[in-house]
Structures are given as structure tokens and as C-alpha cells.
XYZ file of C-alpha atoms in Angstrom:
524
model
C 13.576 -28.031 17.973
C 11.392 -28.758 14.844
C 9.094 -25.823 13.416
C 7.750 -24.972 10.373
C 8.600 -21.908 8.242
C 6.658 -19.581 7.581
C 7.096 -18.437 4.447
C 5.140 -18.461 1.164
C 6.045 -19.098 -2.777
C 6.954 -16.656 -5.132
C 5.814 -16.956 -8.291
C 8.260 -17.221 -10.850
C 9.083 -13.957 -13.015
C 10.594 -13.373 -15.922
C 13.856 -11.819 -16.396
C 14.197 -8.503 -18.075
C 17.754 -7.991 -19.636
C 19.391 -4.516 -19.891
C 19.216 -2.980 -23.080
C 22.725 -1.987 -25.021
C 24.416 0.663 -23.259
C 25.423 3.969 -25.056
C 28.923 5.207 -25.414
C 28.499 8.672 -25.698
C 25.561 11.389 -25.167
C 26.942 13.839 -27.819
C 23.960 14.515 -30.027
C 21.948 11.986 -27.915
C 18.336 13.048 -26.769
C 17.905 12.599 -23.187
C 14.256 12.606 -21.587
C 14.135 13.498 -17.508
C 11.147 11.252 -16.656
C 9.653 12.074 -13.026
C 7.569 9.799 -10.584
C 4.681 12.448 -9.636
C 2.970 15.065 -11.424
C 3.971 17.720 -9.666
C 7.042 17.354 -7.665
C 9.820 15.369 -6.695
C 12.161 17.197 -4.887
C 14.416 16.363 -7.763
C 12.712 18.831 -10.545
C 13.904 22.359 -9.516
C 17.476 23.095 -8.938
C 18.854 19.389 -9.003
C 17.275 19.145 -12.468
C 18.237 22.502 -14.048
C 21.878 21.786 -13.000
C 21.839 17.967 -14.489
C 20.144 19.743 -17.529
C 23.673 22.034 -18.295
C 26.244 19.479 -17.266
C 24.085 16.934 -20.457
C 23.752 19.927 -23.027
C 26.891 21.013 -22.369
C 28.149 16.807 -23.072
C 26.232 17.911 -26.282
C 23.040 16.129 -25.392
C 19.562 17.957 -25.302
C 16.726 17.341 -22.488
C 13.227 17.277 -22.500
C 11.017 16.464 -19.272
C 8.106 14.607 -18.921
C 6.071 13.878 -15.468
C 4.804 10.277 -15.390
C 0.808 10.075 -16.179
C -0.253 7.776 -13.249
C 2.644 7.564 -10.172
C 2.335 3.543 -9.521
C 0.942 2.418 -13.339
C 3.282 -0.233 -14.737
C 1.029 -0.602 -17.491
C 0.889 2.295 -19.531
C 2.238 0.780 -22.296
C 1.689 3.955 -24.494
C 3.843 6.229 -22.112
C 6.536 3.261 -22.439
C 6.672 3.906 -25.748
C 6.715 7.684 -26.177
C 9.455 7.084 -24.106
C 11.300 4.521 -26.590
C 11.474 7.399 -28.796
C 14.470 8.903 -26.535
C 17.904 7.993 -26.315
C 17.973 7.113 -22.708
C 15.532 7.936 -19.766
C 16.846 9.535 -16.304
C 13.656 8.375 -14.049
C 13.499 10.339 -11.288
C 12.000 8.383 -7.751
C 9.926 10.774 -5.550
C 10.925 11.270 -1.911
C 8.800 7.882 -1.010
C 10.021 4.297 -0.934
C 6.805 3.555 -3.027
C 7.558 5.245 -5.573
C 11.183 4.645 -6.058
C 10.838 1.046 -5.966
C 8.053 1.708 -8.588
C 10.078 3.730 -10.566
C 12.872 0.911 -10.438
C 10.556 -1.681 -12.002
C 9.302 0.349 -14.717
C 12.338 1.797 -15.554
C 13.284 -1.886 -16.267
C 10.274 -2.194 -18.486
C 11.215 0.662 -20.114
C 14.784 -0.657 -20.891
C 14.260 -3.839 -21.627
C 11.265 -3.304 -23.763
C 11.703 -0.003 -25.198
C 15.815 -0.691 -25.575
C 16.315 2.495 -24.235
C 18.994 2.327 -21.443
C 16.886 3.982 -18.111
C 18.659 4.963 -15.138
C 16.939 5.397 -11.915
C 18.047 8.777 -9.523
C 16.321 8.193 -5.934
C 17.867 8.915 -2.619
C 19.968 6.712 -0.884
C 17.203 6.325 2.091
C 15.653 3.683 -0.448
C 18.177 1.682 -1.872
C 17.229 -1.189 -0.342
C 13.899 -1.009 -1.713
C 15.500 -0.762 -4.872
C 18.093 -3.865 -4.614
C 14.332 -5.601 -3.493
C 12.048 -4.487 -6.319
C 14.566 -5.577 -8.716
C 15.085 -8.900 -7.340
C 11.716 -9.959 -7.027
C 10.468 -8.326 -10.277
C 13.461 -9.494 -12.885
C 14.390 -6.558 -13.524
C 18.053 -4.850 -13.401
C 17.478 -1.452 -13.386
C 20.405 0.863 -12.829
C 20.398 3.247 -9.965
C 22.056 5.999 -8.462
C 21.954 7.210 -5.357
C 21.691 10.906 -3.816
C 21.433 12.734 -0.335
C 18.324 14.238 0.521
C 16.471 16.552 -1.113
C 17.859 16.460 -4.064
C 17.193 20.078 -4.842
C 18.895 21.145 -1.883
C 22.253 19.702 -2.997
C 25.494 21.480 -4.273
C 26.545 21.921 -7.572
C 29.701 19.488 -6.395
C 27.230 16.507 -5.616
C 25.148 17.259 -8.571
C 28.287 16.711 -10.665
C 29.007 13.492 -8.737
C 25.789 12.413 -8.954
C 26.234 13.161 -12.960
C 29.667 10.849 -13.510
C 27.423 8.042 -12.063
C 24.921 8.371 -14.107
C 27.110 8.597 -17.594
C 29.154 5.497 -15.712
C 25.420 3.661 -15.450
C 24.840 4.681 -19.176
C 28.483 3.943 -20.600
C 28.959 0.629 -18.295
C 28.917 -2.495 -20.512
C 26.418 -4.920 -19.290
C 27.299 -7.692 -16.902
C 26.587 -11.452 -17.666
C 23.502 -11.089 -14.767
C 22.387 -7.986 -16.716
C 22.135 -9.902 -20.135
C 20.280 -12.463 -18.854
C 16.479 -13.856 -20.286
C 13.919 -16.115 -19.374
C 12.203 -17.502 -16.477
C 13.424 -17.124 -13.156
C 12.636 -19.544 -10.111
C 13.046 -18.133 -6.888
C 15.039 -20.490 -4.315
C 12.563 -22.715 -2.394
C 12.299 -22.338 1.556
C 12.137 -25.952 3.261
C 9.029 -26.007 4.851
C 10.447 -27.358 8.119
C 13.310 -25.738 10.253
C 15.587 -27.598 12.752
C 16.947 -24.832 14.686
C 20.746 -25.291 15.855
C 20.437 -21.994 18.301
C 17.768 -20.321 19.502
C 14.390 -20.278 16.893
C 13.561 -16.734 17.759
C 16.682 -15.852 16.389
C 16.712 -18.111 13.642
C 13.017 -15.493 12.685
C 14.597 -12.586 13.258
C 17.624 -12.621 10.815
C 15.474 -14.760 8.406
C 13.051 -11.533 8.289
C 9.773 -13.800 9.319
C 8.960 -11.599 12.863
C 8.508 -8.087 13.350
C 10.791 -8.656 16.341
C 8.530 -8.764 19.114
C 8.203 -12.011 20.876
C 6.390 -14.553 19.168
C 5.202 -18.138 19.705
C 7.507 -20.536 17.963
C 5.410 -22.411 15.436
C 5.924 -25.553 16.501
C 4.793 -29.018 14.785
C 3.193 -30.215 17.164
C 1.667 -26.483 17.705
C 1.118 -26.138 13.597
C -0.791 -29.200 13.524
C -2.664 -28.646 16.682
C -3.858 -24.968 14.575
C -4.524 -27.102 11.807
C -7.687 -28.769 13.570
C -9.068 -25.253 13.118
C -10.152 -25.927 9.574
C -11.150 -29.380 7.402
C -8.990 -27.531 4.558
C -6.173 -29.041 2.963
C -2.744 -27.880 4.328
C -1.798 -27.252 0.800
C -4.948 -25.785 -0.042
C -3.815 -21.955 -1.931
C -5.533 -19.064 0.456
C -4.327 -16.305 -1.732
C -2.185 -15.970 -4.819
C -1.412 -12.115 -3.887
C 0.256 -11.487 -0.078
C 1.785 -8.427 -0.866
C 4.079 -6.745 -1.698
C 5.486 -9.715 -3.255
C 2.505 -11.553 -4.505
C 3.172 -14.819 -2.522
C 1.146 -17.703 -2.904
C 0.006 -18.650 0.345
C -1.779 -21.603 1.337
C -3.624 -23.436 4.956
C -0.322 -24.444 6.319
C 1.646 -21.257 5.859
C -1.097 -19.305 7.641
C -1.478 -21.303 9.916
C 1.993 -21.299 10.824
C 1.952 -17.299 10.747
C -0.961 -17.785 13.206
C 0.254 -19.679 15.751
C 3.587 -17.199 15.837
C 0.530 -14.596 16.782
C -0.697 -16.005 19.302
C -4.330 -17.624 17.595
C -6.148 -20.736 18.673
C -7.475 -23.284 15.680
C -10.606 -21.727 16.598
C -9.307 -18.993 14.986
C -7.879 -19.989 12.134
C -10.509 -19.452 9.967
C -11.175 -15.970 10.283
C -7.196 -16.148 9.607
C -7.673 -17.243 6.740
C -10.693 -15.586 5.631
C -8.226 -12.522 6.581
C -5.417 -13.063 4.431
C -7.961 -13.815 1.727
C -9.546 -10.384 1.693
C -5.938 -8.720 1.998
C -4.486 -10.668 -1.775
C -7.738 -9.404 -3.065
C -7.019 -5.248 -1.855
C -6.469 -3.032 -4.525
C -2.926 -2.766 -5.528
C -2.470 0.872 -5.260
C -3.132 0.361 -1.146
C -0.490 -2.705 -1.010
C 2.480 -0.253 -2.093
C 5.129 0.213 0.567
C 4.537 3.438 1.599
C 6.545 6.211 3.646
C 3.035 7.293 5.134
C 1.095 5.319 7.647
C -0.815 3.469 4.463
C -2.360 0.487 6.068
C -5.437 -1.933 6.912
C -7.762 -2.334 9.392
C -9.298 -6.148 9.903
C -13.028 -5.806 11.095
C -14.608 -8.782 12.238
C -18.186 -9.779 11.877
C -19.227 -12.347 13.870
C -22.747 -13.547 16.028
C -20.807 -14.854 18.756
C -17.630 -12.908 18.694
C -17.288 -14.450 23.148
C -16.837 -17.289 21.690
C -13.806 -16.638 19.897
C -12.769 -14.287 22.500
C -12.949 -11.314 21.033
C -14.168 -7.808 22.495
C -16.856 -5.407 21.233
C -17.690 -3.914 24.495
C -15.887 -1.728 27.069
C -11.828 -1.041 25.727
C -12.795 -2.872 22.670
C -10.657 -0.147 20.716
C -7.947 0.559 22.680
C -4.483 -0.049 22.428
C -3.742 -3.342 23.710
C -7.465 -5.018 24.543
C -7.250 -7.742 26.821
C -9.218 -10.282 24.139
C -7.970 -11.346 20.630
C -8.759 -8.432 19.114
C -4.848 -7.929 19.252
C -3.016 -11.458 18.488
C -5.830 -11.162 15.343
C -4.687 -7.719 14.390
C -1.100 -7.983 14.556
C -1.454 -11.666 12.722
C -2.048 -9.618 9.463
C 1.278 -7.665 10.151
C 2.884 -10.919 10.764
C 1.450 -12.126 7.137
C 2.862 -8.992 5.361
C 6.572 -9.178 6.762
C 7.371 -13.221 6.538
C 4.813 -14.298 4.370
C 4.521 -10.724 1.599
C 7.836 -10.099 2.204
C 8.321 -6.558 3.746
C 12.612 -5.679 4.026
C 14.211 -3.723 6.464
C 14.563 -0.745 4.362
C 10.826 -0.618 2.822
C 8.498 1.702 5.751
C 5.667 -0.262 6.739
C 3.986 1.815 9.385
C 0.717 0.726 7.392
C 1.056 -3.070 8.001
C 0.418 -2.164 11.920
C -3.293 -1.847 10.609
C -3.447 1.234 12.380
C -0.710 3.496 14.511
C -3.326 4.369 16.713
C -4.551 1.627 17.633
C -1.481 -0.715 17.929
C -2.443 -3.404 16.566
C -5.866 -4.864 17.145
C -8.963 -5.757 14.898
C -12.026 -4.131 15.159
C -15.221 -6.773 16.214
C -18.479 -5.344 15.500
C -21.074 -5.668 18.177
C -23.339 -8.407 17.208
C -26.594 -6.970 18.274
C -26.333 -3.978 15.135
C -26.143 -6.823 12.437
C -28.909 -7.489 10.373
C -28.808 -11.377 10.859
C -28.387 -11.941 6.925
C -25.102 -13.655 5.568
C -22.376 -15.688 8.028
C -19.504 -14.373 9.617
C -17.440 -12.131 7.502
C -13.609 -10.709 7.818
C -13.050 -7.193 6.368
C -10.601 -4.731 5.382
C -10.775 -1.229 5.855
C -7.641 0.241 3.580
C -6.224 3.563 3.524
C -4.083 5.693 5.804
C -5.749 4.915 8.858
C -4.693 7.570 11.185
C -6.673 8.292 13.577
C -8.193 11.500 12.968
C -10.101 12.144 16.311
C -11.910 10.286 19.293
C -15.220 12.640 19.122
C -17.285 12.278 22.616
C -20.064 14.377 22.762
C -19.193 16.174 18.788
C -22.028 16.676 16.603
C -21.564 14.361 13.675
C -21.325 17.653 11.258
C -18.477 18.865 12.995
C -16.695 15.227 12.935
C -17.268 15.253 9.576
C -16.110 19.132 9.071
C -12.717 17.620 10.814
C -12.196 14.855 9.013
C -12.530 17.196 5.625
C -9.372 18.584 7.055
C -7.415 15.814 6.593
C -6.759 13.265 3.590
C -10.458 12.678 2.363
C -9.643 10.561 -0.766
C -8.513 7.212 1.358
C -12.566 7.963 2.720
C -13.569 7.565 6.323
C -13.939 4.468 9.077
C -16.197 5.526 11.835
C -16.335 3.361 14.844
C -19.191 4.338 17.037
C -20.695 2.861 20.574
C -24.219 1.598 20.200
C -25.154 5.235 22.230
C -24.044 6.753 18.953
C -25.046 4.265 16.467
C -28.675 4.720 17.732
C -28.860 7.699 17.212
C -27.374 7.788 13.787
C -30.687 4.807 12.837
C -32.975 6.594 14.712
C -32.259 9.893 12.276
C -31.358 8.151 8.847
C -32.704 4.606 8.985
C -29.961 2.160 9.004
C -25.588 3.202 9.661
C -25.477 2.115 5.301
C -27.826 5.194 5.117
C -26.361 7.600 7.261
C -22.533 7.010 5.244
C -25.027 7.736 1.992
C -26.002 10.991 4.195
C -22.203 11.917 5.285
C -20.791 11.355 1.965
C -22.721 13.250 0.064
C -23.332 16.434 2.480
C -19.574 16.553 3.574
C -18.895 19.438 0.634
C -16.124 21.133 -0.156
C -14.824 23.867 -2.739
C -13.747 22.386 -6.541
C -10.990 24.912 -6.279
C -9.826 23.495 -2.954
C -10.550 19.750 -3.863
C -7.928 20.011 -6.391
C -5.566 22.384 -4.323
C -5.312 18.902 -2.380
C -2.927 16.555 -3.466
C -5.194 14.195 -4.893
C -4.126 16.265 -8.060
C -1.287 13.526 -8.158
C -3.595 10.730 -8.400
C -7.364 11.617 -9.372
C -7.154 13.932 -11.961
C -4.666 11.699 -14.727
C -6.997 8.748 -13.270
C -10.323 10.733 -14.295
C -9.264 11.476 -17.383
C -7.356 7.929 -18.701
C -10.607 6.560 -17.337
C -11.187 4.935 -20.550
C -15.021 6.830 -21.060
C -16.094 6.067 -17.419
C -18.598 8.284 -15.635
C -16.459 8.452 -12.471
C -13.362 6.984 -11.072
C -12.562 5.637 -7.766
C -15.254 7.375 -6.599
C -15.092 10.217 -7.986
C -17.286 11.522 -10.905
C -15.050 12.588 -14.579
C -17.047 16.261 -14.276
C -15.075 17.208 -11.370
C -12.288 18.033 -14.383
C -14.634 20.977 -15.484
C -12.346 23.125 -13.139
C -9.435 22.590 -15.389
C -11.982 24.104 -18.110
C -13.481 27.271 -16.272
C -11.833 27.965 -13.135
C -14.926 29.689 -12.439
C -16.322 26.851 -11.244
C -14.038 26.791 -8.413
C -16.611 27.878 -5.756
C -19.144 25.147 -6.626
C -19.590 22.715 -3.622
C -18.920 18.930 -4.194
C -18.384 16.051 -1.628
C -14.953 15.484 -0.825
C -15.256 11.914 0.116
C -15.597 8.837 -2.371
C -18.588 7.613 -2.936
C -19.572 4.612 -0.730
C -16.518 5.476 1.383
C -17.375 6.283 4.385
C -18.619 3.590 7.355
C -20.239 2.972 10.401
C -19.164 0.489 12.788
C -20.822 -0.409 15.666
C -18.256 -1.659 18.284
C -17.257 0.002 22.389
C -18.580 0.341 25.532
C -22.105 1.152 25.497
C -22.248 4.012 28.214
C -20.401 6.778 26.302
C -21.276 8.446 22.950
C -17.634 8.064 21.569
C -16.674 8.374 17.823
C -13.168 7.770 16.586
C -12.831 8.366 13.068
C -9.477 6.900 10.529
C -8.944 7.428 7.421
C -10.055 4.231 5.646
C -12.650 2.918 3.647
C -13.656 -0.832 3.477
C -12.835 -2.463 0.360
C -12.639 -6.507 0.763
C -14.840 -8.776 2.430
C -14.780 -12.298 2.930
C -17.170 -15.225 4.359
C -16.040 -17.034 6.767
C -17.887 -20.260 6.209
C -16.054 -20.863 3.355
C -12.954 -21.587 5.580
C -14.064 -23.417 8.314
């Protein structure tokens, strides 16, 4: 049997040699570099130890918490750090940031020529091996149990050989190597010996649930579904790998999920809208960090997809699902997700299995074509609110992780009564957002205090940040202020969509906020 691959192309990166390794730490100064602000689980008892065992080598340590937890582009922290003789970067407990923290510690060696050695727990080496591979880098690790803190004095001093053995090591003939790298090129069609399923399975293209084997003749059938050019590029950023993608390759992906060609343009308009997500959302995460594909369309029967009764449940018997788990499809063969790397996220939503969410037609304002969004964050679920006030939805979801902002999919029941009291859904978000207050004290209690706070004030003279406006740092000023009210949520962060059975007045609530949308036309 014949079928094509589906795969993408990986841009070509360029190689990042080690810098020259040390061969003693006697006098040497020695910076501990961590991942987060605040916390690693590595900088309390592990750290203290590691401390003694260096000073007492005749080294001396300083420690120094990384500005901005996924920035590879602080070039000014890179450099502060050049001053040093080498860098111990400590990973987080999160496969994010560890691999992260493996590609800029690679920066940090092979531009700052300051030998950097990675300490992460062994839960993540795989994402390690990975982010070096597909980034050029060679960064150095060493792996621990979890939590690091937790560990004996014994491991501690294990876990200290290997890192004077990554420091002391001479470098390997892989390690010294520069230039351009060109990742091996798939073959675009696969003549299966065994069984094809099998053949996607250990080639990491499938999730492992059945699939339909993208056939030619099935591929080209899908094709019909656009007037495109098979090598037309869709997107040059399918995360976490920023593949290059093009018609073919999605279409491939989209006959594995179980699409008709009369799908494949919202397909593509999908995958689209996910290369142009922010990058801090496309992060493999250890949380449930995800998207949720909402489709806009005037005819959505015609496609087969559901916006009435069980349009949200978990498996609904329309396209809602095949379309929804396509985009988890993408990620894994296409983006590249490893076993090893968490991807609860790429489900779009735990809750929910795997389906989009189709607006109901009748709630659009007739302006613009069909669109394909992308609600990003970490789309829990945080309730399904029947007869709730909408204050004391909103009083719920304050409970939970506001900064990702808020997805509210309401029944038309619900939706008319949110126009009849503010004028239009856009309106009543405007409301929600800015009435849904909390404390300054307890806004930064949260743990946005690992991203929003180093982001407000690097923000290069802006007003506000992701939302957020720069004067929430007056707490950090006068603690006084700590009782002032502000809202908790983003601005322009939390939406109303329309889409469920219209006899109930159900609400269910996730923590996302729509940040990519894309025509459809311009695929067809």
C-alpha cells in the first residue's frame, strides 16, 4: 500500500558549538542561573548544598533568577551572564521550561563562551535530547530525581561529579561543530511493507488512536477540496518545531482525521491561525496548555457540523470532532510533539475531548466570510453554569487562572439575554472584563508574578502588557495599595460564543482567550 507522509520541513538551523571546557573551578566564579522567578524546586536545600561542595572546590557562587521564564532573546541577561566562569541553569519542574532552559543555555555557551550546564529532572530528558536536536544546540545536561530539594546530601554529591565531569569533559567532534544544519528529508510517499498503522505509530505521525490511512488515491481525492497548489506553504510555524507546512501535508493530516475535501479548507484556514499563535502558548507544557478551534460558518449543515443540541459534548455525533482532533493530529506528526514532551494542551481541551466549537449561525452579524479561530490558553473547563447568575460565573472563574482570560460558550437562551442587557456578546466581555475585580495584593499573590510583572516592566515604555496595564507595578511601590480593586482578566480576553441546544440556559466557561483568526475564503 502507497500513502503519503505526513510530515512537514524543518527549517534548517544553525549549529551552536560548545564553548572550551574548564579544567578546574578553583578560583572560578560560578553563577546558579534559575528558570522562574521564584522557585524551582531546585533553589532551597539542593542549591545550598551544591553551593558548599563548589566553595569548598574553591569556587564562589552567586544566583540569579532568569528575567522572563521562556525569553531566548534577552540578549543583555546573556551577557551579564558571560561575565561568569560557567553557568549551572537550573530547569523548573516543567518540560517547558527545561527544554527552554536547554536552548538558551546553548546560547549562552556558544555565544557568551561560557561553558553552561543544564540540572533538570530526569522526567524531561527527552525533551532535552529534542530541544537540542532541533535547535543546534549541544547543551550539557544532568539529570536528577524529583524534587530536587527533597534529595540527600549523597545524590546531591552525585549529581555534583556530573556536573564538574560536564564542565571538565573535552568537547566531542559533534560538540565542535559550526554552520548550517539540514535536517534529513522525509520522502513524501510511503510503501508500507507491514501494516501502515504501524508504520504511524513508531514513526510518531498518530496519537495512536485509529486513524484513516492517507491514502493516494484518498490524498488526492481531499485535494479537490481546495484549487490551491499542493505545494502551496500554509504555515511556516507548526509548532513546537516550526515546520513548514504546505496543501498536501495537511491534507494528508486531514484525511488521517477523518475530514472530507469539503473540509479541507477550514483545515487549512486552521493550521494557519495555529503558526500564527503567540509563542509563549505553543510551549510544551506540563499543564493542560492548549487550543480550542471555533468555527464560524453560515451554513455550518453543510459541512456537517453541530451547533445545536450536544454540540459541546464529548464525542458529538457531527465533525465537530474529526475537526478538533485534526489540529492534535497537526501538532504531533506535522509540529513534532515526542513521547516524553506532555501535550495534554494539543487535545484542544480535556474536557471536551476533542471537538471544535461551531458557532450558531443565527448570532453572527452577517459581515466578513467564514472564519476559523483559536481560543489559546489552559482550557480547562472551569464550570458548566445552568441557571448561575453571570456574576457568580464570573466570581468562579476569578478563582482559577485568570491571566490565560475566559471562553464562554453560551446557548442562544443565554446569549439573549446577555444582548438584551449589554447590546451585543463583544459588549457584554467589555462589561465582564472590566467589573470582574480583584485585590492588587491578591493579583500578584497569584502566580502571574512569574510572568507579568518582569513582562510589565521590560515592556520597553508601553502603557500595558498583554493586557495588563504597567501601573499595576505601583504595589511593588506602596503596598498600601494592595486593597485597591482592579480586573483580573486581560483586557479583550474574555468571549462569548453562541453555540448548544437552545432549550437550556447552560454556560460552560475554559480558560482561554481567542487570539488568531483566519478567513476561510482565502483557502477555498
Amino acid at each position: 500500500m502507497k500513502f503519503y507522509n505526513p510530515t512537514g520541513s524543518k527549517k534548517n538551523v544553525d549549529l551552536k558549538p560548545l564553548s572550551k571546557r574548564l579544567t578546574t573551578v578553583q578560583d572560578k566564579a560560578i553563577v546558579f542561573y534559575y528558570s522562574w522567578q521564584d522557585g524551582s524546586l531546585y533553589d532551597g536545600y539542593f542549591s545550598d548544598t551544591l553551593a558548599g561542595m563548589f566553595e569548598k572546590a574553591g569556587a564562589s557562587v552567586t544566583r540569579i533568577y532568569k528575567r522572563r521564564a521562556f525569553d531566548q532573546d534577552d540578549a543583555e541577561e546573556r551577557e551579564c551572564l558571560g561575565k561568569y566562569d560557567a553557568v549551572i541553569y537550573f530547569g523548573a519542574s516543567s518540560c517547558s521550561t527545561s527544554k527552554f532552559a536547554t536552548v538558551y543555555g546553548g546560547l549562552i555557551d556558544a555565544e557568551q563562551q561560557t561553558p553552561t550546564i543544564v540540572v533538570t529532572y530526569n522526567t524531561f530528558k527527552n525533551d532535552c535530547i529534542n530541544a537540542n536536536y532541533e535547535n543546534g544546540t549541544k547543551t550539557r545536561c544532568v539529570y536528577t530525581d524529583y524534587p530536587g530539594d527533597s534529595l540527600s546530601t549523597v545524590a546531591i554529591s552525585t549529581a555534583f561529579d556530573c556536573i564538574l565531569n560536564a564542565l571538565y569533559k573535552q568537547l566531542s567532534g559533534s560538540e565542535k561543530e559550526s554552520g548550517e544544519f539540514t535536517f534529513p528529508k522525509e520522502p513524501e510517499i510511503i510503501e508500507a511493507v507491514g501494516d501502515p498503522y504501524q508504520w504511524l505509530v513508531e514513526n510518531h505521525k498518530t496519537d495512536c488512536s485509529p486513524v484513516v490511512i492517507p491514502t493516494t488515491e484518498a490524498v488526492e481525492l481531499m485535494l479537490q477540496g481546495t484549487s490551491l497548489n499542493r505545494y502551496a506553504v500554509v504555515s511556516e510555524n507548526v509548532y513546537p518545531n516550526k515546520s513548514v507546512v504546505n496543501v498536501l501535508q495537511v491534507a494528508t493530516v486531514a484525511v488521517m482525521a477523518g475530514l472530507n475535501p469539503q473540509h479541507l479548507p477550514y483545515a487549512l484556514a486552521l493550521v494557519n491561525a495555529y503558526g500564527k499563535a503567540p509563542l509563549h502558548a505553543c510551549v510544551i507544557s506540563t499543564n493542560s496548555f492548549g487550543f480550542l478551534p471555533i468555527v464560524r460558518t453560515s451554513s455550518p449543515e453543510s459541512y456537517g457540523f453541530n451547533y445545536k443540541e450536544h454540540a459541546i459534548s464529548g464525542v458529538p455525533n457531527a465533525y465537530n470532532a474529526p475537526f478538533g482532533r485534526f489540529l492534535r493530529l497537526i501538532q504531533i506528526a506535522v509540529g513534532g510533539w515526542m513521547q516524553g514532551e506532555i501535550c495534554f494542551g494539543v487535545i484542544g481541551s480535556q474536557s471536551l475531548g476533542a471537538p471544535a466549537i461551531v458557532e450558531n449561525p443565527d448570532y453572527l452579524d452577517g459581515s466578513g466570510g467564514d472564519t476559523v479561530s483559536l481560543a489559546m490558553g489552559f482550557c480547562s473547563q472551569i464550570g458548566n453554569f445552568m441557571n448561575m447568575p453571570f456574576e457568580r460565573m464570573m466570581d468562579i472563574a476569578k478563582r482559577f487562572d485568570y491571566q490565560t482570560g475566559l471562553t464562554v460558550i453560551v446557548s442562544p437562551k443565554r446569549a439573549d439575554e446577555l444582548i438584551l442587557e449589554y447590546g451585543s456578546l463583544e459588549q457584554a466581555g467589555d462589561y465582564y472584563q472590566k467589573t470582574s475585580c480583584i485585590t492588587l495584593k491578591q493579583f500578584w499573590e497569584e502566580w502571574h508574578l512569574v510572568f507579568t510583572k518582569p513582562q510589565l516592566e521590560l515592556g520597553a515604555g508601553k502603557n500595558e502588557l498583554q493586557g495588563y496595564p504597567k501601573e499595576y507595578l505601583r504595589y511593588f511601590d506602596d503596598e498600601s495599595t494592595g486593597d485597591d480593586l482592579v480586573p483580573a482578566f486581560p483586557k479583550n480576553s474574555i468571549n462569548f460564543v453562541v453555540s448548544g441546544g437552545s432549550a437550556s440556559k447552560m454556560m460552560k466557561a475554559f480558560q482561554a482567550s481567542i487570539v488568531t483568526s483566519v478567513d476561510v475564503d482565502d483557502f477555498k
